[in-house]
Structures are given as structure tokens and as C-alpha cells.
XYZ file of C-alpha atoms in Angstrom:
712
model
C -66.191 -4.985 -32.615
C -67.816 -4.655 -35.566
C -66.851 -3.519 -39.045
C -67.365 -0.025 -38.612
C -65.534 0.214 -35.828
C -62.546 -1.308 -37.094
C -62.481 0.753 -40.237
C -62.822 3.885 -37.828
C -59.449 3.203 -36.664
C -58.381 4.528 -39.630
C -59.761 8.321 -38.585
C -60.857 10.653 -40.690
C -58.366 12.356 -42.390
C -56.885 8.944 -43.817
C -54.159 7.760 -41.879
C -52.835 5.577 -44.274
C -52.925 7.593 -47.171
C -50.994 10.300 -45.076
C -48.607 7.145 -44.036
C -47.904 6.213 -47.755
C -47.799 9.121 -49.841
C -44.819 9.372 -51.845
C -43.788 6.111 -51.665
C -42.161 3.855 -54.316
C -41.726 0.290 -54.162
C -39.135 -1.555 -55.718
C -40.237 -1.690 -59.074
C -40.124 1.862 -59.743
C -36.470 1.343 -59.157
C -33.702 0.736 -61.441
C -31.357 -2.292 -60.220
C -27.727 -1.204 -59.056
C -24.637 -3.067 -57.791
C -24.590 -3.591 -54.694
C -23.871 -0.595 -52.268
C -24.790 1.643 -54.795
C -28.699 3.458 -54.774
C -31.013 2.820 -57.559
C -31.941 5.352 -59.999
C -35.941 6.550 -59.295
C -37.750 5.955 -62.872
C -40.547 8.268 -63.695
C -43.388 8.720 -61.112
C -46.181 6.158 -61.592
C -50.079 7.134 -62.505
C -52.502 7.613 -59.496
C -53.808 4.113 -58.438
C -57.471 3.664 -59.589
C -59.792 2.487 -56.816
C -62.730 -0.052 -57.579
C -60.853 -1.191 -61.186
C -61.761 -4.243 -63.359
C -58.962 -6.560 -64.080
C -58.421 -9.127 -66.762
C -56.535 -12.294 -65.434
C -53.769 -13.232 -67.870
C -51.570 -16.468 -67.512
C -47.980 -15.304 -67.054
C -46.467 -18.679 -66.622
C -47.180 -22.360 -65.209
C -48.733 -24.592 -66.814
C -51.061 -25.834 -64.042
C -48.828 -29.079 -63.180
C -46.863 -29.582 -60.153
C -42.830 -29.722 -61.148
C -40.019 -28.042 -61.895
C -39.388 -26.884 -65.420
C -37.850 -23.735 -67.041
C -38.073 -22.473 -70.317
C -40.609 -20.803 -72.309
C -43.707 -19.357 -69.632
C -46.803 -21.493 -70.980
C -44.591 -24.976 -71.028
C -43.198 -23.717 -67.251
C -43.987 -26.016 -64.144
C -43.938 -24.421 -60.622
C -44.285 -26.719 -57.509
C -45.596 -24.168 -54.772
C -45.679 -20.232 -56.035
C -45.668 -18.660 -53.304
C -43.972 -15.130 -52.979
C -43.207 -12.694 -55.888
C -41.477 -9.439 -56.447
C -40.956 -7.578 -59.629
C -37.993 -5.556 -60.094
C -37.271 -2.282 -62.058
C -37.021 -4.008 -65.351
C -40.243 -5.630 -64.944
C -38.346 -9.054 -64.379
C -40.749 -11.127 -62.133
C -39.457 -13.130 -59.004
C -40.925 -16.247 -57.500
C -40.719 -18.062 -54.510
C -41.212 -21.685 -55.588
C -41.645 -23.992 -52.526
C -43.362 -27.641 -52.462
C -40.312 -29.810 -53.817
C -38.857 -26.926 -55.862
C -37.320 -25.062 -53.032
C -35.912 -22.716 -55.477
C -36.045 -18.923 -56.888
C -37.005 -18.908 -60.408
C -37.131 -15.971 -62.555
C -39.398 -15.064 -65.471
C -38.207 -12.102 -67.782
C -40.098 -9.858 -69.855
C -39.784 -12.394 -73.167
C -41.488 -14.850 -70.641
C -38.674 -16.822 -70.071
C -38.418 -19.044 -66.710
C -34.860 -19.571 -65.346
C -34.005 -20.529 -62.197
C -32.653 -17.829 -60.244
C -30.882 -19.635 -57.009
C -31.277 -22.829 -54.943
C -32.347 -26.057 -56.420
C -32.611 -28.362 -53.421
C -34.241 -28.687 -50.111
C -31.416 -27.694 -47.731
C -29.610 -25.231 -45.600
C -26.581 -23.969 -47.740
C -24.999 -20.069 -48.612
C -23.467 -19.881 -52.489
C -24.485 -19.004 -55.811
C -27.390 -19.743 -57.496
C -27.768 -23.734 -57.390
C -24.850 -24.239 -54.739
C -27.272 -22.325 -52.396
C -30.202 -24.228 -51.298
C -33.684 -23.700 -49.593
C -36.451 -25.381 -47.384
C -39.591 -24.171 -48.532
C -39.299 -20.377 -49.376
C -42.456 -17.784 -49.460
C -42.746 -13.721 -49.087
C -39.772 -11.940 -51.347
C -38.485 -8.421 -50.770
C -36.571 -6.027 -53.298
C -34.744 -3.437 -51.739
C -33.181 -0.411 -53.744
C -30.183 -1.814 -54.231
C -31.781 -4.661 -55.981
C -30.829 -7.120 -53.443
C -33.613 -9.907 -52.533
C -34.723 -10.835 -49.557
C -36.109 -14.399 -49.118
C -38.566 -16.029 -45.861
C -37.225 -19.263 -45.772
C -39.884 -20.745 -44.013
C -38.561 -24.436 -43.367
C -35.262 -23.014 -42.360
C -36.738 -20.913 -39.700
C -34.280 -18.151 -41.342
C -34.322 -14.844 -43.613
C -31.861 -15.271 -46.410
C -30.255 -12.190 -48.728
C -29.866 -13.024 -52.690
C -27.618 -10.332 -54.396
C -27.742 -9.060 -57.924
C -25.481 -11.636 -58.948
C -27.154 -14.863 -57.404
C -25.070 -15.045 -54.110
C -26.776 -16.379 -51.237
C -26.198 -15.084 -47.725
C -28.253 -15.918 -44.709
C -29.080 -12.784 -42.890
C -30.731 -14.242 -39.665
C -31.834 -17.573 -38.252
C -29.279 -20.562 -37.752
C -32.086 -23.254 -39.159
C -33.731 -24.351 -36.049
C -37.197 -23.325 -34.652
C -37.111 -20.586 -31.910
C -37.817 -17.657 -30.242
C -34.945 -15.367 -29.937
C -33.790 -12.209 -30.361
C -30.102 -11.573 -31.074
C -27.631 -11.000 -33.915
C -27.874 -12.545 -37.040
C -27.369 -16.628 -36.898
C -28.102 -16.049 -33.119
C -31.072 -15.077 -33.828
C -34.483 -17.336 -34.109
C -37.535 -17.588 -36.025
C -40.173 -20.291 -36.480
C -41.493 -20.915 -40.258
C -41.415 -17.134 -41.144
C -43.593 -16.669 -43.981
C -43.868 -12.725 -44.049
C -41.054 -10.003 -45.234
C -40.583 -6.701 -46.247
C -37.759 -3.995 -46.617
C -37.930 -0.582 -46.109
C -35.604 2.608 -48.108
C -33.136 2.387 -44.670
C -32.180 -1.500 -45.088
C -34.884 -2.641 -41.979
C -36.225 -6.010 -42.952
C -39.576 -6.479 -41.074
C -40.542 -10.354 -40.148
C -43.422 -12.122 -40.022
C -42.514 -14.700 -37.379
C -45.426 -16.746 -38.581
C -45.762 -19.493 -35.908
C -44.329 -17.276 -33.464
C -47.072 -14.525 -33.531
C -44.704 -11.415 -33.528
C -43.403 -9.159 -35.683
C -39.818 -8.434 -35.808
C -37.083 -6.076 -37.351
C -33.700 -7.080 -38.616
C -31.541 -4.349 -38.556
C -28.878 -3.205 -40.992
C -26.274 -4.226 -38.699
C -28.010 -7.862 -38.177
C -29.445 -7.626 -35.044
C -32.688 -8.914 -34.761
C -35.467 -7.339 -32.443
C -39.129 -8.117 -31.869
C -41.747 -4.940 -31.824
C -44.902 -6.546 -31.778
C -46.715 -9.265 -30.578
C -46.696 -11.715 -27.230
C -46.040 -15.065 -26.411
C -49.025 -17.012 -27.732
C -51.476 -16.242 -30.298
C -54.473 -13.849 -29.707
C -56.139 -10.786 -31.048
C -55.178 -7.305 -29.317
C -54.586 -4.275 -30.415
C -51.651 -1.977 -28.294
C -47.938 -1.547 -28.069
C -45.387 -4.116 -28.193
C -45.814 -7.062 -26.635
C -49.361 -5.780 -24.979
C -50.519 -6.722 -28.901
C -51.677 -10.315 -30.102
C -51.489 -11.779 -33.706
C -52.702 -14.916 -34.703
C -50.386 -16.265 -37.664
C -49.414 -13.117 -39.329
C -48.482 -14.306 -42.864
C -48.033 -11.148 -45.007
C -46.357 -7.875 -43.972
C -45.638 -4.432 -46.315
C -43.707 -1.369 -45.309
C -44.086 2.479 -46.202
C -41.865 5.121 -46.754
C -42.543 6.439 -42.944
C -41.657 2.847 -41.683
C -45.476 2.285 -40.746
C -45.822 -1.379 -41.359
C -49.100 -3.233 -42.511
C -49.344 -7.012 -41.908
C -51.917 -9.805 -42.900
C -53.170 -11.145 -39.648
C -54.313 -14.515 -41.202
C -55.872 -16.228 -38.081
C -57.478 -13.003 -37.430
C -59.102 -12.581 -40.650
C -57.801 -9.086 -40.160
C -55.183 -6.442 -41.481
C -52.900 -4.666 -38.854
C -51.102 -1.532 -38.963
C -47.945 -0.875 -36.772
C -47.207 2.811 -36.438
C -43.443 4.356 -36.442
C -44.556 4.619 -32.565
C -45.097 0.737 -32.221
C -48.813 0.817 -31.379
C -50.588 -1.885 -33.351
C -54.344 -1.112 -34.682
C -56.652 -3.329 -36.340
C -57.538 -1.611 -39.855
C -60.069 -4.114 -41.254
C -61.629 -6.609 -39.692
C -64.783 -8.822 -40.883
C -68.060 -8.786 -38.948
C -68.193 -11.225 -36.107
C -70.098 -14.399 -37.501
C -70.147 -12.666 -41.194
C -70.705 -16.420 -43.178
C -68.833 -15.256 -46.347
C -66.502 -12.144 -45.793
C -64.651 -10.636 -48.364
C -61.570 -10.539 -46.463
C -60.675 -14.036 -45.396
C -57.260 -15.879 -44.360
C -55.357 -12.652 -46.216
C -51.748 -14.149 -47.048
C -49.842 -11.761 -49.188
C -49.539 -8.144 -49.160
C -48.433 -5.240 -51.325
C -48.759 -1.525 -51.376
C -48.844 1.320 -53.825
C -47.097 4.370 -53.940
C -49.981 6.211 -52.763
C -51.568 4.198 -50.096
C -53.919 1.594 -51.213
C -53.033 -2.071 -50.379
C -53.843 -5.184 -52.432
C -54.407 -8.028 -50.078
C -54.319 -12.025 -51.395
C -55.541 -15.434 -49.383
C -58.642 -17.718 -48.689
C -61.312 -17.138 -50.457
C -59.766 -16.629 -54.327
C -60.499 -13.003 -54.285
C -57.829 -10.066 -54.241
C -58.845 -7.274 -52.349
C -58.059 -3.448 -52.333
C -58.123 -1.671 -49.501
C -58.503 2.252 -50.131
C -56.885 4.701 -48.269
C -60.405 5.683 -46.719
C -60.727 2.490 -45.387
C -62.842 0.910 -48.273
C -62.641 -2.556 -49.123
C -63.249 -3.826 -52.352
C -62.792 -7.002 -54.114
C -61.352 -6.777 -57.721
C -63.611 -6.636 -60.507
C -62.783 -9.500 -63.191
C -63.447 -7.507 -66.572
C -64.237 -11.090 -68.352
C -66.569 -12.775 -66.193
C -69.169 -9.855 -65.146
C -72.282 -11.060 -62.549
C -74.213 -13.588 -64.200
C -71.891 -15.254 -67.161
C -72.005 -17.892 -65.002
C -74.633 -19.326 -62.569
C -73.991 -17.788 -58.920
C -70.612 -15.456 -60.248
C -70.310 -12.477 -58.683
C -68.086 -10.958 -61.373
C -64.963 -10.913 -58.952
C -61.912 -12.210 -59.772
C -61.731 -15.653 -58.556
C -58.326 -17.382 -58.074
C -57.750 -21.074 -56.676
C -55.486 -19.668 -53.708
C -53.498 -16.747 -54.229
C -50.814 -16.237 -51.584
C -47.956 -13.738 -53.047
C -48.754 -10.504 -54.830
C -46.807 -7.680 -56.575
C -47.347 -4.526 -57.809
C -46.118 -3.282 -61.155
C -44.770 -0.183 -62.612
C -47.809 0.086 -64.953
C -50.449 -0.532 -62.033
C -51.345 -3.804 -62.695
C -50.272 -6.877 -60.010
C -48.318 -9.933 -60.242
C -49.981 -12.859 -58.173
C -48.505 -16.315 -57.558
C -51.863 -18.320 -57.497
C -50.588 -21.425 -55.377
C -52.968 -24.064 -55.508
C -53.168 -23.343 -59.224
C -49.264 -23.921 -59.953
C -49.499 -20.504 -61.932
C -48.446 -17.035 -61.965
C -50.919 -14.511 -63.159
C -50.719 -11.134 -64.472
C -54.008 -9.197 -63.132
C -54.249 -5.471 -65.339
C -56.937 -3.653 -66.666
C -57.737 -5.013 -70.109
C -56.671 -2.904 -73.438
C -58.674 -1.451 -75.622
C -59.643 -3.967 -78.299
C -57.814 -6.600 -77.022
C -59.566 -10.048 -76.571
C -59.460 -12.382 -73.295
C -56.962 -14.563 -72.917
C -57.322 -18.302 -74.035
C -56.769 -20.808 -71.086
C -55.981 -24.161 -71.815
C -58.276 -26.500 -70.653
C -57.208 -27.821 -67.055
C -55.403 -31.318 -67.302
C -53.620 -33.496 -64.773
C -51.069 -35.922 -64.566
C -51.822 -39.421 -64.644
C -51.220 -42.058 -62.367
C -49.458 -45.161 -63.070
C -50.597 -47.053 -60.077
C -53.424 -47.002 -57.683
C -53.319 -44.394 -54.640
C -53.247 -45.820 -51.166
C -56.648 -45.667 -49.038
C -56.384 -42.597 -46.188
C -57.065 -45.300 -43.546
C -55.625 -48.403 -42.881
C -54.699 -51.280 -44.873
C -53.421 -48.818 -47.496
C -53.816 -50.843 -49.903
C -57.220 -53.249 -49.245
C -60.356 -51.964 -49.981
C -62.659 -49.761 -48.176
C -66.549 -48.832 -47.633
C -67.182 -45.882 -49.677
C -70.049 -43.426 -48.223
C -69.938 -40.133 -50.567
C -69.108 -39.368 -53.898
C -67.986 -35.806 -55.073
C -70.896 -33.738 -56.498
C -73.765 -35.096 -54.179
C -75.940 -32.378 -53.081
C -75.943 -31.596 -49.214
C -78.344 -29.821 -46.981
C -77.416 -27.498 -43.853
C -78.508 -27.230 -40.693
C -80.479 -24.246 -41.017
C -83.116 -26.030 -43.237
C -81.906 -25.342 -46.815
C -81.822 -29.096 -48.670
C -79.659 -27.480 -51.561
C -77.045 -25.849 -49.495
C -73.703 -27.251 -51.238
C -72.074 -29.737 -52.945
C -70.251 -32.558 -51.800
C -66.809 -31.955 -52.420
C -64.930 -35.184 -52.067
C -64.561 -38.883 -51.370
C -66.220 -40.328 -47.985
C -64.102 -43.316 -46.680
C -66.028 -44.863 -43.323
C -63.812 -45.876 -40.754
C -64.260 -46.443 -37.084
C -63.942 -43.574 -34.526
C -60.695 -43.042 -33.420
C -59.068 -44.963 -36.612
C -55.923 -43.273 -37.821
C -56.332 -40.986 -41.177
C -52.928 -42.054 -43.106
C -51.498 -39.855 -45.970
C -52.043 -41.245 -49.288
C -49.473 -39.077 -50.848
C -45.771 -37.776 -50.151
C -46.162 -33.873 -50.119
C -45.779 -30.828 -48.021
C -47.921 -28.220 -46.175
C -48.278 -25.044 -48.296
C -51.029 -23.180 -46.794
C -49.898 -21.079 -43.888
C -52.863 -21.666 -42.104
C -53.230 -25.459 -42.914
C -55.671 -26.675 -40.379
C -59.225 -25.668 -39.249
C -61.923 -26.666 -37.054
C -60.313 -27.638 -33.822
C -62.641 -29.882 -31.902
C -65.900 -29.644 -34.447
C -66.657 -32.301 -36.780
C -65.114 -30.252 -40.095
C -62.125 -30.353 -38.284
C -59.201 -31.053 -41.274
C -56.213 -30.451 -42.740
C -55.008 -29.710 -46.306
C -51.424 -30.897 -47.223
C -50.474 -30.028 -50.890
C -53.477 -30.935 -53.247
C -55.285 -32.844 -51.032
C -57.818 -32.268 -47.805
C -58.293 -34.123 -44.849
C -61.581 -34.077 -43.323
C -63.712 -35.420 -40.086
C -60.496 -35.952 -37.448
C -58.792 -34.526 -34.742
C -55.671 -33.078 -36.657
C -52.416 -34.294 -35.348
C -54.115 -35.944 -32.111
C -55.018 -39.201 -30.683
C -58.934 -39.875 -29.322
C -57.348 -38.192 -25.886
C -55.715 -35.315 -27.681
C -52.598 -36.276 -27.141
C -50.033 -34.894 -29.869
C -49.112 -37.970 -32.472
C -45.552 -36.465 -33.065
C -43.538 -33.000 -32.987
C -44.712 -31.712 -36.005
C -48.189 -30.913 -34.732
C -47.519 -28.012 -32.483
C -50.710 -28.473 -29.707
C -51.528 -24.998 -28.043
C -53.176 -24.877 -24.463
C -55.599 -22.446 -22.534
C -54.604 -21.057 -19.574
C -56.141 -24.024 -17.963
C -54.280 -26.035 -19.961
C -56.979 -27.424 -21.757
C -56.336 -28.103 -25.596
C -57.251 -25.436 -27.697
C -55.855 -25.647 -31.240
C -53.167 -27.444 -33.114
C -50.742 -26.160 -35.653
C -48.862 -27.480 -38.488
C -46.692 -24.918 -39.929
C -45.825 -24.164 -43.708
C -43.059 -26.709 -44.893
C -43.950 -29.700 -42.849
C -44.007 -32.801 -45.155
C -45.696 -36.073 -44.598
C -45.212 -39.447 -46.558
C -46.924 -41.988 -47.658
C -48.991 -43.873 -44.721
C -47.747 -41.126 -42.036
C -50.827 -40.383 -39.180
C -52.442 -37.252 -39.581
C -55.138 -37.691 -37.092
C -57.803 -39.731 -35.929
C -61.389 -40.300 -37.285
C -64.088 -37.921 -35.082
C -67.651 -38.524 -34.454
C -67.991 -38.633 -38.229
C -67.468 -41.923 -38.421
C -65.467 -41.107 -41.813
C -62.562 -39.225 -43.433
C -63.531 -36.920 -46.446
C -61.090 -36.353 -49.187
C -60.315 -33.188 -51.123
C -58.509 -33.445 -54.410
C -57.218 -30.103 -55.815
C -54.729 -31.000 -58.726
C -53.825 -27.736 -60.162
C -56.346 -26.064 -58.297
C -59.450 -27.624 -59.415
C -62.016 -29.651 -57.767
C -61.211 -33.056 -59.279
C -63.163 -36.112 -58.705
C -61.003 -38.322 -56.143
C -61.741 -41.413 -57.861
C -59.693 -40.629 -60.897
C -56.415 -41.530 -58.331
C -57.635 -44.269 -58.629
C -58.003 -46.431 -55.105
C -56.887 -50.325 -55.017
C -60.036 -52.829 -54.905
C -62.911 -50.084 -55.695
C -65.848 -52.048 -56.308
C -68.604 -50.720 -58.128
C -70.864 -53.441 -59.799
C -73.948 -52.385 -59.367
C -76.047 -50.235 -61.912
C -77.655 -46.686 -60.929
C -81.618 -46.877 -60.332
C -83.925 -44.209 -61.426
C -87.259 -43.889 -59.282
C -88.632 -41.362 -61.361
C -88.576 -39.177 -64.587
C -90.803 -36.004 -64.915
C -91.058 -32.966 -66.955
C -91.806 -29.213 -65.890
C -93.089 -25.930 -67.644
C -90.975 -22.839 -67.240
C -92.990 -21.528 -64.003
C -91.810 -24.782 -62.361
C -95.564 -26.683 -62.441
C -94.724 -30.396 -62.955
C -96.494 -31.570 -66.493
C -99.116 -34.546 -65.249
C -100.525 -37.924 -67.174
C -103.182 -40.235 -66.271
C -101.713 -43.132 -64.972
C -100.178 -45.392 -68.411
C -100.501 -42.855 -70.479
C -97.962 -40.361 -72.525
C -97.108 -36.865 -70.607
C -99.176 -34.469 -73.021
C -96.835 -31.423 -73.512
C -97.831 -28.503 -75.457
C -95.181 -26.982 -77.990
C -96.252 -23.507 -77.454
C -94.387 -24.334 -74.082
C -91.104 -23.510 -75.976
C -88.784 -25.480 -73.227
C -89.581 -27.788 -70.542
C -87.242 -28.565 -67.636
C -86.506 -32.385 -67.026
C -85.994 -33.942 -63.702
C -84.384 -37.408 -62.991
C -84.878 -38.788 -59.620
C -81.674 -41.700 -59.321
C -78.945 -42.771 -57.099
C -75.921 -45.538 -57.359
C -74.710 -48.168 -54.815
C -71.173 -49.561 -54.583
C -70.392 -52.843 -53.509
C -70.363 -53.153 -49.426
C -72.560 -50.033 -48.788
C -75.680 -50.339 -46.762
C -79.057 -50.319 -48.657
C -79.645 -46.823 -47.083
C -76.362 -45.820 -48.807
C -77.374 -43.845 -51.574
C -74.755 -42.194 -53.737
C -74.916 -39.438 -56.218
C -74.206 -40.337 -60.262
C -71.383 -39.203 -62.209
C -72.670 -38.797 -65.791
C -76.350 -37.647 -66.850
C -78.270 -36.695 -70.211
C -81.237 -37.449 -72.411
C -82.097 -39.256 -75.729
C -84.925 -38.295 -77.485
C -86.675 -41.810 -79.498
C -89.540 -42.667 -81.773
C -92.026 -45.352 -80.153
C -90.280 -48.201 -82.015
C -87.377 -46.816 -80.276
C -85.304 -45.295 -83.174
C -83.637 -42.392 -82.948
C -84.547 -38.710 -83.591
C -81.501 -36.993 -85.931
C -78.794 -35.710 -83.527
C -79.787 -38.059 -80.586
C -78.236 -41.070 -82.132
C -76.283 -41.109 -78.886
C -77.595 -39.622 -75.747
C -76.657 -36.053 -74.807
C -74.412 -35.965 -72.572
C -74.921 -32.483 -69.534
C -73.519 -33.330 -66.761
C -70.364 -34.772 -65.918
C -68.772 -34.521 -62.133
C -65.166 -35.065 -63.123
C -64.899 -31.358 -61.478
C -67.118 -29.170 -59.267
C -67.952 -25.728 -59.988
C -66.286 -23.050 -57.842
C -69.827 -21.131 -57.656
C -71.631 -22.325 -54.658
C -74.851 -21.636 -55.648
C -74.583 -23.530 -58.834
C -76.066 -26.374 -56.968
C -79.576 -24.950 -57.061
C -78.921 -25.243 -61.171
C -78.188 -28.841 -61.063
C -80.741 -30.369 -58.663
C -83.825 -30.017 -58.411
C -85.765 -28.193 -54.942
C -87.077 -31.719 -53.959
C -82.864 -32.690 -53.667
C -81.516 -33.267 -50.581
C -81.642 -33.498 -46.963
C -81.848 -30.621 -44.584
C -79.585 -31.924 -41.678
C -76.637 -34.502 -41.946
C -78.132 -37.967 -40.238
C -79.274 -41.222 -41.538
C -82.063 -40.206 -43.851
C -81.174 -41.180 -47.511
C -80.662 -38.073 -49.591
C -82.831 -37.679 -52.874
C -80.730 -36.714 -55.801
C -83.324 -35.285 -58.140
C -81.042 -34.012 -61.152
C -81.985 -31.293 -63.303
C -80.844 -32.980 -66.232
C -81.095 -30.112 -69.222
C -78.693 -28.099 -67.301
C -75.228 -28.666 -67.790
C -72.172 -29.293 -65.995
C -69.046 -29.409 -68.566
C -65.373 -29.539 -67.149
C -66.636 -27.734 -64.010
C -68.485 -24.878 -65.219
C -72.391 -24.833 -65.530
C -74.895 -23.360 -67.510
C -78.818 -23.424 -67.451
C -80.451 -25.214 -70.397
C -83.940 -26.607 -71.315
C -85.493 -29.468 -73.588
C -86.925 -27.446 -76.638
C -90.590 -28.952 -77.425
C -91.116 -25.996 -79.842
C -89.106 -27.177 -82.444
C -90.521 -30.787 -82.546
C -93.520 -32.218 -84.209
C -96.899 -33.242 -82.861
C -96.878 -36.833 -81.838
C -95.576 -39.504 -79.328
C -91.614 -40.031 -78.464
C -89.537 -41.500 -76.030
C -87.401 -39.405 -73.522
C -84.546 -41.633 -71.903
C -82.490 -40.823 -69.454
C -78.665 -41.600 -69.331
C -77.329 -42.307 -66.255
C -74.077 -43.437 -65.197
C -71.770 -44.520 -62.523
C -68.295 -43.305 -62.295
C -67.176 -47.226 -63.191
C -69.546 -47.174 -66.461
C -72.819 -48.701 -65.305
C -75.842 -47.339 -66.701
C -79.168 -47.445 -65.701
C -81.796 -49.428 -67.560
C -84.918 -49.754 -65.641
C -87.196 -46.922 -65.520
C -85.233 -44.577 -67.531
C -88.080 -43.923 -70.174
C -91.108 -41.747 -69.928
C -93.777 -41.356 -72.594
C -93.820 -38.056 -74.348
C -96.966 -36.853 -76.405
C -96.331 -33.379 -77.891
C -98.965 -31.729 -79.170
């Protein structure tokens, strides 16, 4: 089914608008004592379509931890679900090692509302225990409902902080019933209607459940296995539904994560698809939706994979929220849309803005229209906690050296013939096919859809800030599960078709995550605080790099892309009238134990301008460092800015990759910008252009680094 067909299910008159008209979220109600209705506040303004948001930090410093206090210094471990009460107080479900519900008051003070240890216990405040809390929902009395994912339960927190279990007994299962007699399987999404019915996205049962005010649990939609089908009740099929929202008429909207779709469940129980990307769409606007929030007038905000926040209008139009402070072209490849790291929960504020939990960035953010004359917020430079000891290797033995066959920042091609398709995002460690991939840090699975690519060469799994790729996730070489944490799903003929690893699953150092596939190496990505950081910073024990980088050539190009030629033994002639020229340095590195053909990328590049006698020109006493591959840019197209056209290979294989760096263009702190060598400012004469090329160990290329230049 194509996109047009999907949207058409909204049907002419605007079903979504009609269904949601007059609905007010909890944020527009004044909390009251339990048993008493909240006071309805003034009606909110109409929602603006296609608006531009200013993204501001609300709480969290971007480092993993649990720290209450002033918002800029506070820390979260896995901020996932968010809710906003009538007074503007923000509530956050903080999973990871926190396992608590946090509170951000209007002064920016962060405190713990309930929980504080991993477990399953009712009680008041810190006496209660959660296991990987996810979505939150407020009712009109100020009660807070929590999808307690790791406990397979739905919890209720009264305004006084007392926690009780509404449904579920702490064990995974699939059963309707009364209260604790019912069973869920790691539910991630929760919503509540004005009548007190609680709706649950029972994520790994692929069902939508309802908890009535009397505590009875029933299944309202979804079958016995994941799928993608519209229809009534059990005839419908979902794939890992993670988010849910409900309007005043009981109409439900579901973030069907595994299907990359938004589904609607009418009051009659019929499921329909209101939006899904085109089949085979390479980079869809809507990908892995997780969090949902409804406005009072029928607009749906969607948070999920890809980092964007999407607005689905009542008319069925889908639009990614614009970034007011980063218009198109403000950074190379930027499209002007809000780009977060891993947004999960989203809640609408009374003023029309949003609060978003950016789980991987470890921050809670506010998205709101910018105020007249208001300056853009100052974002602190990204930081990461320093390790005091080495990081184990992702293959055994974990405390002994292994061959590194790929570094972060290297140019990579595609099977479509593009030699500069993307950056290599992490570290490649060679290992034989079938070798077990081992966890290198104790952490939990945070993403509701944590693993991907079953049976493909790119199969992998994300656990906390780390991704492990090129393996059979959770299986040995014969596709047998390694342990019960890996849920192996089979097709009708009994053939394995996918593996599930639920949110909240915990792994310790050295535990097996899977086995190496035909790529014969494990690829490791490292995302502390959301930024893609060079894994060599961890560091790994016994890493050996005593070999200096090698430069194979240096060339200059004019603004048209024409190379400036020189006769053998003569300087390159550069006309001052050119104004600016581009510098391209062809070089690579190797590490101890690599094969001769194993070329690795460089870590740091720059250039220096010298006189023929070797003395430096003013401003060039030290090399001008232009590129540092400690963090990668978010923009995929930036690879074409940092590498020249002659770079890369078109397909993966044994052929050596060529790294031709556009040295004058900059990469600093993960941000890129175009640049050029300004020859128009130089006096006529002879010069030496010296390339600075270094590896992570600090070795600098000394051969082939100088290019004689004559400026005329």
C-alpha cells in the first residue's frame, strides 16, 4: 500500500479532527485531590500547522547518572516518558539505573517523585520500586499512570506520591483478567481517557489492552504474533507498538513502531492505518515512531527514530517540525528540521509547546515557538565521563589485543556505486565467523525496537550508549537462541524470522550478545550523551599503533574543481587572482598487526604555511588544525565535504579504500563547515604548504607532507 492509500484512510471530512474536537489533555486541568474532578482551565489556542520550534534544554547535563537539583546540573539515566500537569510541572520516567519518576518544577528544580531502585514494590516515594519505567499519562484527578516495562505492569501514582499496582504481577505473559491476575509483556505505552479507562501498548505481545476503572483488563486489538493488518479486534496486527494516545471519544492512536506506522482504533474497535511511509522509501520522515501526544484540536505529535519530531495534522498531512535556529544550509547537509538524538516521550504544554525526553542525549528538552527578540539558547559543549580503566574488547579474550580493521570517520561507499555514501561510524574489530560478540559494559536495552536487520550482514543491537553490528543477534551459528533474554520468533513453517530483545533487558560485561556473521568483524558504535564519539576514547587494553600515517600526495584545486598542475620538480603555480583554492591530501594510517592492504583513516588533519627556508609564516607557527575525528557530524551528506571525489570505494570488499581529505574544510566537535586556503592574501613568492596528518596515538606523517607552491 502506498502513502496516498494510507493517508486516504482519514477520509475526506477529516476523521481525526472530528474525533478529537473539544478534547483537552491533562495539562489543561488543575490537579485536585483524589476522587475530585480537576478544574478546567482556560481553553488553549488553536494549534499552528508547520510551525518552527526553538529547542531549549530543560533539564539534564548530557551525562549518565542520577542527580537531583538545579536543572542544568541534574542528571538522568534514561529519560523516556514525559507528562505535564496543569501547573506546568514536568514528570519524567527515568529508566536505566535510575528506575524512578522525576519531577521538574517551574523553577527548574529536579527532584525524585517516586522510586529509586530496581525492583517491584508499592509504597510512597522512595519506598516504591520500578524496573525501567517508560511512558506516563495523567488523568483528570492528577493521578499518574506508569508503564513499568521491566515489571510487566501498569502502576498508579497518586498526587501524594503513593504507588500502587493497577495491573500485572511482575511476570511476563499474555492474559486478560482482574488487576494482578492479568499479564503483560514489557508494556511501553500508556494513556488514560476522561472516564478513567487506561489503555496500554502491550509492546511485545503486539496487542492493545484496556484497564477499566474496576481493574479488569481486556484485549481490544492485536493478534498472537507481530504483523501489519487492519481490521477489527484480533483480526488486526501490530508490530511492537510503543506509544498510545486517546481522545475524548475513546478513539486511540498507536505508534506502531515495527511497522513505522501510525494506527487508529475507532470506538468500534476497528483498526486502520492513517500513515505509513512509502514502500522502499530510503529515508522516510516517519521512522520507528515511539512517543505520541495529542493536542486539544486533533494534531498528533510523534517522536521516534531518526531524531525528528513530526506533526500529523487532522487532514492527514505529515510535517517534520522546523528548527527555528538552524535553517536549511546553516550546517552542511542540514535540512532545517529539528534533529534530536533519540526522542521517546513527548507531551504538549498549555501554551502549545512541547516537552520531549531525548533518551540517548540524557536530556529533557522544550520545543516552543521562539519569542520576539529572544536569543537562541546557549548549549554547553558536549562532554563525556572519563574512564579510569580500560574497556573490555567486544570479542574474547576481552583483556587481550585484537586487530582493528576500521576506524571512526572513514569514508564508505554504497552498493549503488556511490564512493562517498556515508561515514564509517565506529570501530571494527576483526574476529572469525561464529565468534561470540561480548558485552563490553554493564547496561540495559533502552530502545523498544533495539535490534535490526535479522539475517543481514548489517544485523545488530543497541544497548545503552553502544551498538554492536555485523552479528547474529542472540543466536549461535545455527540460529539457536543463546539464552531466554533473546525472544526468537518463527514463521508458520517454524523457520526463525526475527529476534526480540525487550526494553529493560540487562546485560553484564562478558555476556554473549550474538555471533559474528560473514562480515568477519564486529562493528562498535559509541553514543555517550547522544553524540557519536570515537570508540578509541574508551580505551581498549593493548591497542598498539606505532606506525606513523602515510601521505601519498597533496594537490590543489581551483573553485571549478580543476587541479592546479605543476611540471616535475617545479612548484605548483597559483594565481593570486584565484582568491581561494582547495587542499586535498591523500593519506592513510595503519595499526600494529594490520595487513598491508588494511588502510585506516586519519584522526587529525591540518596544514601549515612555511617559507622556503622552513620558517613559519605569521599565524602558522603551529599547524592550523581543521579536522578532528573525535565526533562525527549528524548530517550524512557531510562526508562529501570532508572527502574529495576521488575517495572511497564503491562496494565493500578487499580493495583498499582511498582517503583523499579536503583539508581546508573543517570538522570540529562534530560540526562541519566549508573552507578554503586564501591565496589572494599572500604576497607573490615561493612557499611550502605542509600537511599535518596524525593518528589517534599522536604519530605524525613526515614523508610526502610538503608541497612547493609559487604564488604569482
